[in-house]
Coordinates of C-alpha atoms in Angstrom, one line a residue:
M12 CA -0.1 0.3 0.5
T13 CA 1.0 3.6 -0.7
M14 CA 2.7 5.0 2.4
P15 CA 1.9 8.4 3.4
A16 CA 3.8 11.3 3.7
D17 CA 4.1 11.9 7.0
P18 CA 1.9 9.8 9.3
E19 CA 2.3 12.5 12.5
T20 CA -0.8 14.5 11.1
D21 CA -2.4 11.3 11.0
A22 CA -1.2 10.5 14.8
A23 CA -1.6 14.1 16.0
Q24 CA -5.6 14.2 16.3
L25 CA -5.9 9.9 16.7
R26 CA -3.9 11.0 20.2
Q27 CA -5.7 14.1 20.6
T28 CA -8.3 12.0 20.9
M29 CA -6.9 8.7 23.1
A30 CA -6.7 11.1 25.4
S31 CA -10.4 12.9 25.5
A32 CA -11.0 9.0 25.6
L33 CA -8.9 8.4 28.8
A34 CA -9.6 11.0 30.3
E35 CA -13.4 10.2 30.4
N36 CA -12.6 7.2 31.7
G37 CA -11.2 9.2 34.1
A38 CA -7.2 8.2 34.0
P39 CA -5.4 10.4 33.4
A40 CA -6.9 12.8 36.6
D41 CA -3.5 14.9 36.6
P42 CA -3.9 18.0 33.7
A43 CA 0.0 18.0 33.4
W44 CA -0.4 13.4 32.6
R45 CA -2.8 13.9 29.7
E46 CA -1.0 17.0 28.7
A47 CA 2.0 14.6 28.4
V48 CA 0.2 11.9 26.2
E49 CA -1.7 14.4 23.7
K50 CA 2.3 15.4 22.5
V51 CA 4.1 11.6 23.6
P52 CA 3.5 10.5 19.6
R53 CA 3.4 6.4 21.0
H54 CA 3.2 5.0 17.3
R55 CA 6.8 5.7 16.7
F56 CA 8.1 3.4 19.6
V57 CA 6.0 0.2 17.8
P58 CA 7.1 -0.2 14.0
G59 CA 5.2 -3.3 14.5
F60 CA 3.2 -5.0 16.4
Y61 CA 1.4 -8.5 17.5
L62 CA -2.9 -8.6 17.7
P63 CA -4.6 -11.4 18.4
A64 CA -6.7 -13.1 15.9
D65 CA -10.5 -14.0 15.5
V66 CA -10.3 -17.6 15.9
R67 CA -8.0 -20.3 17.5
D68 CA -6.0 -22.8 15.5
G69 CA -6.3 -26.8 14.8
Q70 CA -4.8 -27.0 18.6
G71 CA -6.6 -24.2 20.7
L72 CA -4.0 -21.8 20.4
T73 CA -4.3 -17.7 19.8
V74 CA -3.1 -17.3 16.3
W75 CA -1.1 -14.1 16.4
E76 CA -1.4 -11.1 13.8
P77 CA 2.4 -8.9 12.5
V78 CA 0.5 -5.9 11.9
T79 CA 3.3 -3.2 10.4
A80 CA 3.1 0.0 8.7
E81 CA 4.0 -2.5 5.8
L82 CA 1.6 -4.6 5.6
D83 CA -1.6 -2.7 6.8
Y84 CA -0.6 1.5 7.8
G85 CA -4.3 2.5 8.9
R86 CA -4.4 -1.0 10.9
W87 CA -0.9 -0.6 13.6
L88 CA -2.0 3.5 13.3
A89 CA -5.7 3.4 15.2
A90 CA -4.1 0.4 16.8
A91 CA -1.0 2.3 18.4
Y92 CA -3.6 4.6 19.7
T93 CA -6.1 2.3 21.7
D94 CA -6.0 1.7 25.2
T95 CA -4.6 -1.5 23.7
T96 CA -1.8 -3.0 25.4
L97 CA 1.0 -4.5 22.4
I98 CA 2.6 -7.4 21.9
T99 CA 6.2 -7.0 20.9
Q100 CA 7.8 -9.5 21.6
F101 CA 7.2 -13.2 22.2
D102 CA 9.4 -16.0 25.0
G103 CA 12.0 -13.7 24.2
D104 CA 12.9 -14.6 20.7
E105 CA 13.1 -10.4 18.9
P106 CA 10.7 -10.7 15.6
D107 CA 12.5 -9.9 11.7
W108 CA 9.9 -7.3 12.0
K109 CA 10.3 -6.2 7.6
Q110 CA 9.6 -9.8 7.0
P111 CA 6.6 -10.9 10.3
S112 CA 5.3 -14.1 10.7
P113 CA 2.0 -15.2 12.5
R114 CA 3.0 -16.8 16.1
H115 CA 0.9 -19.6 17.5
G116 CA 0.3 -19.4 21.0
G117 CA 3.8 -18.5 23.3
A118 CA 4.0 -16.6 26.2
P119 CA 4.7 -12.3 25.9
T120 CA 8.0 -11.0 27.3
S121 CA 8.0 -8.0 26.1
S122 CA 5.2 -5.1 25.3
S123 CA 4.0 -1.8 25.1
T124 CA 1.3 -2.2 28.3
L125 CA -2.3 -0.1 27.4
P126 CA -2.0 3.5 28.0
S127 CA -3.7 3.8 30.6
L128 CA -2.3 1.6 33.0
V129 CA 1.1 3.1 32.5
I130 CA -0.5 7.2 33.4
R131 CA -1.7 4.9 36.5
M132 CA 1.4 3.0 37.6
W133 CA 3.2 7.3 37.4
A134 CA -0.1 8.2 39.0
D135 CA -0.6 6.0 41.9
A136 CA 3.1 6.2 42.5
D137 CA 2.3 9.6 43.4
V138 CA 5.1 10.7 41.3
R139 CA 5.1 14.4 40.6
E140 CA 7.8 17.8 40.1
G141 CA 11.3 17.3 40.9
H142 CA 11.1 13.6 42.0
R143 CA 13.8 11.9 40.7
V144 CA 12.5 8.3 39.1
L145 CA 13.7 4.7 37.7
E146 CA 11.9 3.1 36.0
I147 CA 12.1 -0.6 36.0
G148 CA 11.3 -2.5 32.6
T149 CA 12.2 0.2 29.9
G150 CA 10.1 -2.0 27.0
T151 CA 9.2 0.2 24.2
G152 CA 10.2 3.2 25.6
Y153 CA 6.5 4.9 25.6
S154 CA 6.0 4.9 30.0
T155 CA 9.5 5.9 29.7
A156 CA 8.9 9.0 27.1
L157 CA 5.5 9.4 29.1
A158 CA 8.4 10.5 32.4
C159 CA 10.8 12.1 30.4
Q160 CA 7.6 15.1 28.9
R161 CA 5.9 14.8 32.5
L162 CA 9.2 15.0 35.2
G163 CA 12.1 15.8 31.6
S164 CA 14.2 13.8 30.9
A165 CA 17.1 14.3 33.6
A166 CA 15.0 12.9 36.8
V167 CA 14.3 9.5 34.5
T168 CA 16.0 6.1 35.2
S169 CA 15.0 3.2 32.8
I170 CA 16.2 0.3 32.9
E171 CA 15.7 -2.6 30.4
V172 CA 17.4 -6.9 30.5
D173 CA 17.2 -7.7 26.9
P174 CA 19.4 -5.2 25.0
H175 CA 17.7 -5.5 21.7
R176 CA 14.9 -4.2 23.4
L177 CA 16.3 -1.8 24.6
S178 CA 18.5 -0.3 21.8
Q179 CA 15.6 0.2 19.8
A180 CA 13.8 1.7 22.4
A181 CA 17.2 3.7 23.3
D182 CA 16.7 5.4 19.5
A183 CA 12.7 6.0 19.6
L184 CA 13.6 8.3 22.6
Y185 CA 16.6 9.6 21.3
G186 CA 15.1 10.4 17.5
L187 CA 11.9 12.8 19.3
G188 CA 14.7 14.6 21.8
Y189 CA 14.0 12.5 25.1
T190 CA 17.5 11.5 27.5
P191 CA 16.6 9.3 30.1
A192 CA 19.3 7.6 32.0
L193 CA 19.7 3.9 30.4
A194 CA 20.8 0.9 31.4
V195 CA 20.7 -2.9 30.0
A196 CA 20.3 -3.9 34.1
D197 CA 18.3 -6.4 35.9
G198 CA 15.0 -5.2 38.1
M199 CA 16.8 -7.2 40.7
Y200 CA 19.0 -5.2 41.5
G201 CA 18.1 -1.8 41.0
Y202 CA 20.4 0.8 39.6
W203 CA 23.0 1.8 41.8
P204 CA 24.9 3.9 39.2
E205 CA 21.7 6.7 39.6
A206 CA 20.6 6.2 43.1
P207 CA 19.4 7.1 45.0
F208 CA 15.4 7.4 43.9
D209 CA 12.1 9.3 44.9
R210 CA 10.0 6.7 43.0
I211 CA 10.6 3.2 42.0
V212 CA 8.3 1.4 39.0
A213 CA 8.0 -1.6 37.9
A214 CA 6.9 -2.4 34.7
C215 CA 6.9 -6.4 35.9
S216 CA 5.9 -8.5 38.4
F217 CA 8.3 -10.0 41.1
R218 CA 8.1 -13.1 43.5
A219 CA 9.1 -10.5 46.1
V220 CA 10.5 -6.7 46.9
P221 CA 14.0 -7.2 46.0
P222 CA 15.9 -5.3 48.6
A223 CA 18.2 -3.1 46.5
L224 CA 15.1 -1.3 45.7
I225 CA 14.1 -0.4 49.4
A226 CA 17.7 0.2 49.8
Q227 CA 18.4 2.7 46.4
T228 CA 14.8 4.5 48.1
R229 CA 15.6 7.6 49.2
P230 CA 14.1 7.2 53.4
G231 CA 10.1 8.3 52.5
G232 CA 10.4 7.5 49.1
K233 CA 8.1 5.0 47.8
I234 CA 8.1 1.9 45.7
L235 CA 5.2 0.7 43.2
I236 CA 5.7 -2.5 42.5
T237 CA 3.2 -5.5 41.4
L238 CA 4.2 -8.8 43.1
S239 CA 3.2 -11.9 41.4
G240 CA 3.9 -16.2 42.3
W241 CA 4.0 -18.9 40.1
L242 CA -0.3 -19.8 40.4
Y243 CA -0.4 -16.4 39.1
G244 CA -1.4 -14.5 41.4
Y245 CA -0.6 -10.6 41.2
A246 CA -1.7 -7.9 43.7
R247 CA 0.1 -4.4 43.6
V248 CA 1.8 -2.2 46.1
L249 CA 2.9 1.6 47.0
L250 CA 5.6 0.5 49.8
T251 CA 7.6 3.8 51.9
V252 CA 10.7 3.4 52.5
G253 CA 11.6 4.0 56.5
D254 CA 14.9 5.6 57.7
D255 CA 16.0 2.1 58.9
G256 CA 16.3 0.2 55.2
T257 CA 12.4 -0.8 55.9
G258 CA 9.5 -0.4 53.5
E259 CA 5.8 -0.6 54.8
G260 CA 2.5 -0.1 52.5
A261 CA -1.0 -1.3 51.9
L262 CA -1.6 -3.2 48.6
L263 CA -4.0 -1.2 46.3
G264 CA -6.9 -2.6 44.6
G265 CA -7.9 -4.0 41.1
T266 CA -6.7 -7.1 39.2
V267 CA -2.9 -5.3 37.5
S268 CA -1.4 -8.1 36.1
F269 CA 2.4 -8.0 35.1
M270 CA 5.2 -10.0 33.2
S271 CA 7.4 -11.2 35.8
A272 CA 10.9 -9.8 36.0
R273 CA 13.1 -13.1 33.8
T274 CA 14.7 -14.4 37.0
H275 CA 11.9 -14.2 39.1
A276 CA 9.6 -16.3 36.2
A277 CA 8.1 -20.1 36.6
P278 CA 10.7 -22.8 35.7
A279 CA 9.3 -26.0 33.8
F280 CA 7.5 -28.7 35.5
G281 CA 6.8 -31.1 32.4
N282 CA 3.3 -33.6 31.6
P283 CA 1.3 -33.1 34.0
G284 CA 0.0 -36.7 33.3
H285 CA 3.3 -37.8 35.4
W286 CA 2.6 -35.2 38.4
A287 CA -0.5 -37.1 38.5
A288 CA 0.4 -40.6 37.7
H289 CA 3.6 -40.9 40.1
R290 CA 3.2 -38.5 42.8
V291 CA -0.6 -38.0 43.6
D292 CA 0.0 -41.0 45.9
D293 CA -3.2 -40.9 48.5
D294 CA -6.3 -42.3 48.6
G295 CA -8.0 -38.7 48.7
R296 CA -10.3 -36.6 51.0
P297 CA -13.0 -34.6 50.2
A298 CA -11.5 -30.8 49.5
M299 CA -12.5 -28.0 51.8
H300 CA -12.7 -25.5 48.9
S301 CA -13.4 -26.2 45.5
P302 CA -9.9 -24.6 42.8
Q303 CA -12.9 -22.1 41.5
R304 CA -13.1 -20.3 44.5
I305 CA -9.1 -19.4 43.0
T306 CA -9.5 -19.9 39.2
A307 CA -12.5 -17.9 38.7
A308 CA -12.7 -14.9 36.2
T309 CA -13.8 -12.6 39.8
E310 CA -12.0 -9.5 41.0
E311 CA -12.1 -12.0 44.7
A312 CA -10.7 -15.3 43.4
F313 CA -8.0 -13.6 41.5
H314 CA -7.4 -11.5 44.8
L315 CA -8.0 -15.1 46.6
R316 CA -4.9 -16.7 44.5
F317 CA -1.9 -14.3 45.7
L318 CA -3.3 -14.8 49.0
A319 CA -3.7 -18.3 48.3
Q320 CA -0.2 -19.0 47.1
T321 CA 1.7 -17.6 50.0
A322 CA 0.9 -20.6 51.5
V323 CA 2.4 -22.5 48.7
H324 CA 5.3 -20.1 47.0
D325 CA 6.5 -22.9 44.2
A326 CA 3.1 -24.6 43.2
Q327 CA 1.9 -24.7 39.7
M328 CA -1.1 -25.0 38.2
T329 CA -2.9 -26.5 35.7
V330 CA -5.8 -28.0 33.6
L331 CA -5.4 -32.1 33.9
G332 CA -9.4 -32.6 31.6
E333 CA -12.1 -31.6 34.2
S334 CA -9.6 -32.3 37.1
V335 CA -6.8 -29.0 38.3
L336 CA -3.2 -29.9 39.0
L337 CA -0.8 -27.8 41.3
A338 CA 2.5 -29.2 40.7
D339 CA 5.5 -28.0 43.0
T340 CA 9.4 -28.9 40.7
V341 CA 11.1 -27.9 44.4
T342 CA 9.9 -30.6 47.1
G343 CA 8.3 -33.0 44.3
S344 CA 4.8 -32.3 45.3
A345 CA 2.2 -32.6 44.2
A346 CA -1.9 -32.0 44.7
L347 CA -5.2 -33.6 42.1
L348 CA -8.4 -32.4 42.5
T349 CA -11.0 -33.4 40.7
P350 CA -15.3 -32.4 40.2
Q351 CA -17.3 -35.0 41.9
G352 CA -20.5 -34.1 41.3
S353 CA -21.7 -30.7 42.7
D354 CA -17.7 -30.9 45.2
W355 CA -14.5 -31.8 44.6
E356 CA -12.3 -35.2 45.9
V357 CA -7.6 -34.0 46.9
R358 CA -5.7 -36.3 46.3
E359 CA -2.2 -35.1 47.4
G360 CA 2.0 -36.1 47.4
G361 CA 4.6 -35.4 48.0
P362 CA 5.7 -34.0 51.5
V363 CA 4.2 -30.9 50.7
R364 CA -0.1 -31.6 51.2
L365 CA -0.1 -28.5 48.5
W366 CA -4.1 -28.4 48.8
E367 CA -4.7 -28.3 52.2
Q368 CA -2.0 -25.1 52.6
V369 CA -4.2 -23.2 50.6
E370 CA -7.3 -24.2 52.3
S371 CA -6.1 -22.9 55.8
V372 CA -5.7 -20.1 53.2
L373 CA -8.7 -19.7 52.3
T374 CA -10.9 -21.0 55.9
A375 CA -9.2 -18.0 57.4
Y376 CA -9.8 -15.7 54.9
D377 CA -13.7 -16.9 54.7
A378 CA -14.2 -16.5 58.8
V379 CA -12.6 -12.9 59.3
G380 CA -15.8 -11.9 56.5
R381 CA -13.0 -12.8 53.1
P382 CA -11.7 -8.7 53.7
G383 CA -11.0 -6.5 50.2
P384 CA -6.8 -6.0 49.0
E385 CA -6.6 -2.5 50.7
T386 CA -6.8 -3.8 54.3
F387 CA -4.0 -6.0 53.8
T388 CA -0.2 -4.5 54.8
L389 CA 2.8 -5.9 53.6
H390 CA 5.9 -4.9 55.6
V391 CA 9.3 -5.9 54.2
Y392 CA 11.9 -5.8 57.2
D393 CA 15.6 -7.6 57.9
G394 CA 15.7 -11.1 57.8
G395 CA 11.9 -11.0 55.9
Q396 CA 8.4 -9.9 54.3
H397 CA 5.0 -11.1 55.6
L398 CA 1.8 -9.9 54.2
R399 CA -0.5 -8.9 57.2
N400 CA -4.4 -7.9 58.5
P401 CA -5.2 -7.3 61.3
Q402 CA -7.2 -10.3 62.1
M403 CA -5.0 -13.0 59.9
P404 CA -2.2 -14.8 60.7
G405 CA 0.9 -13.3 58.7
L406 CA 1.1 -14.3 56.0
P407 CA 4.7 -14.8 54.5
L408 CA 7.0 -13.8 50.8
P409 CA 9.5 -16.5 48.8
K410 CA 12.5 -14.7 49.7
P411 CA 14.1 -12.5 46.9

């Protein structure tokens, strides 16, 4: 198709439309962030991305269609200015955007996060003029550009573990006149050369708060981080760092999830059938709680899945026919839940009774009236990290 001489002309109106739509839906509330959305050209950061096709393939996998200006200019530009996450990489493999091919399934490992969430993250972190900020997970660089537009480039440091991703983001940022400090670095360890920071915002998730982030934040500074686990339960927390190097903050509401930091990603656990056949050995019993309590597509289940994984840090969950399997690659423990009419039976094996541990959390949660995320506070201190609710026992996070 014939490319227009200057796509910036079309993009300008689309940017204004997107900013207005975001404002109508409550983001961004701060006029300065809306101005940043109006000025930063998102399309410059996403020369290519994937969108899901309407139908799955013969194996039930999502078919991801490549979208570039050369393939379909209108679709590419319109998608760049919708409030949508645009997947730019799967399984750590960088696509050849000159000759892209459809993808069947795969795990997204880089993206341009939907603009409303980007703005929400910066706003939730209480980022203001005069703050020095560290962004973990540069990705395409779009969120970095918004921060530069809002705070000035000198106030922004952004790190990314993938060298190629950072190189592409740097080209886009510098091409637009934004000059933040950029580095290839693992978010687990923050970035000492530019520390200390007033705010740290992580655009990936961690199983626990990395100690380096606490150490690199000024006393009174804040860390906005998404916590996750191998059951794919998520929670966001805004920590305030104390003079003594501790951190404390309440969980935030909502159902936000982020890709795991690569060093915290779940390991492959093998064939679920092997686990069910060889690691489940007891006679079974009626389950006190249905697995649907943590798998349902509800806000409560989203919250409960995060709480449940504090009891089984290394467990993973998958569906095996009509059954639900929990497998722990660290201890070799497993639990298989099978529907029995309207109830469930659980059979377990290994040194840790996985579902029994999950049931203890669900029972305690029910006993105190099913408290929401905002009632839980994360305490980070020398020697541990615990999630606490005034009415429940402390729930430990795994060692970072």
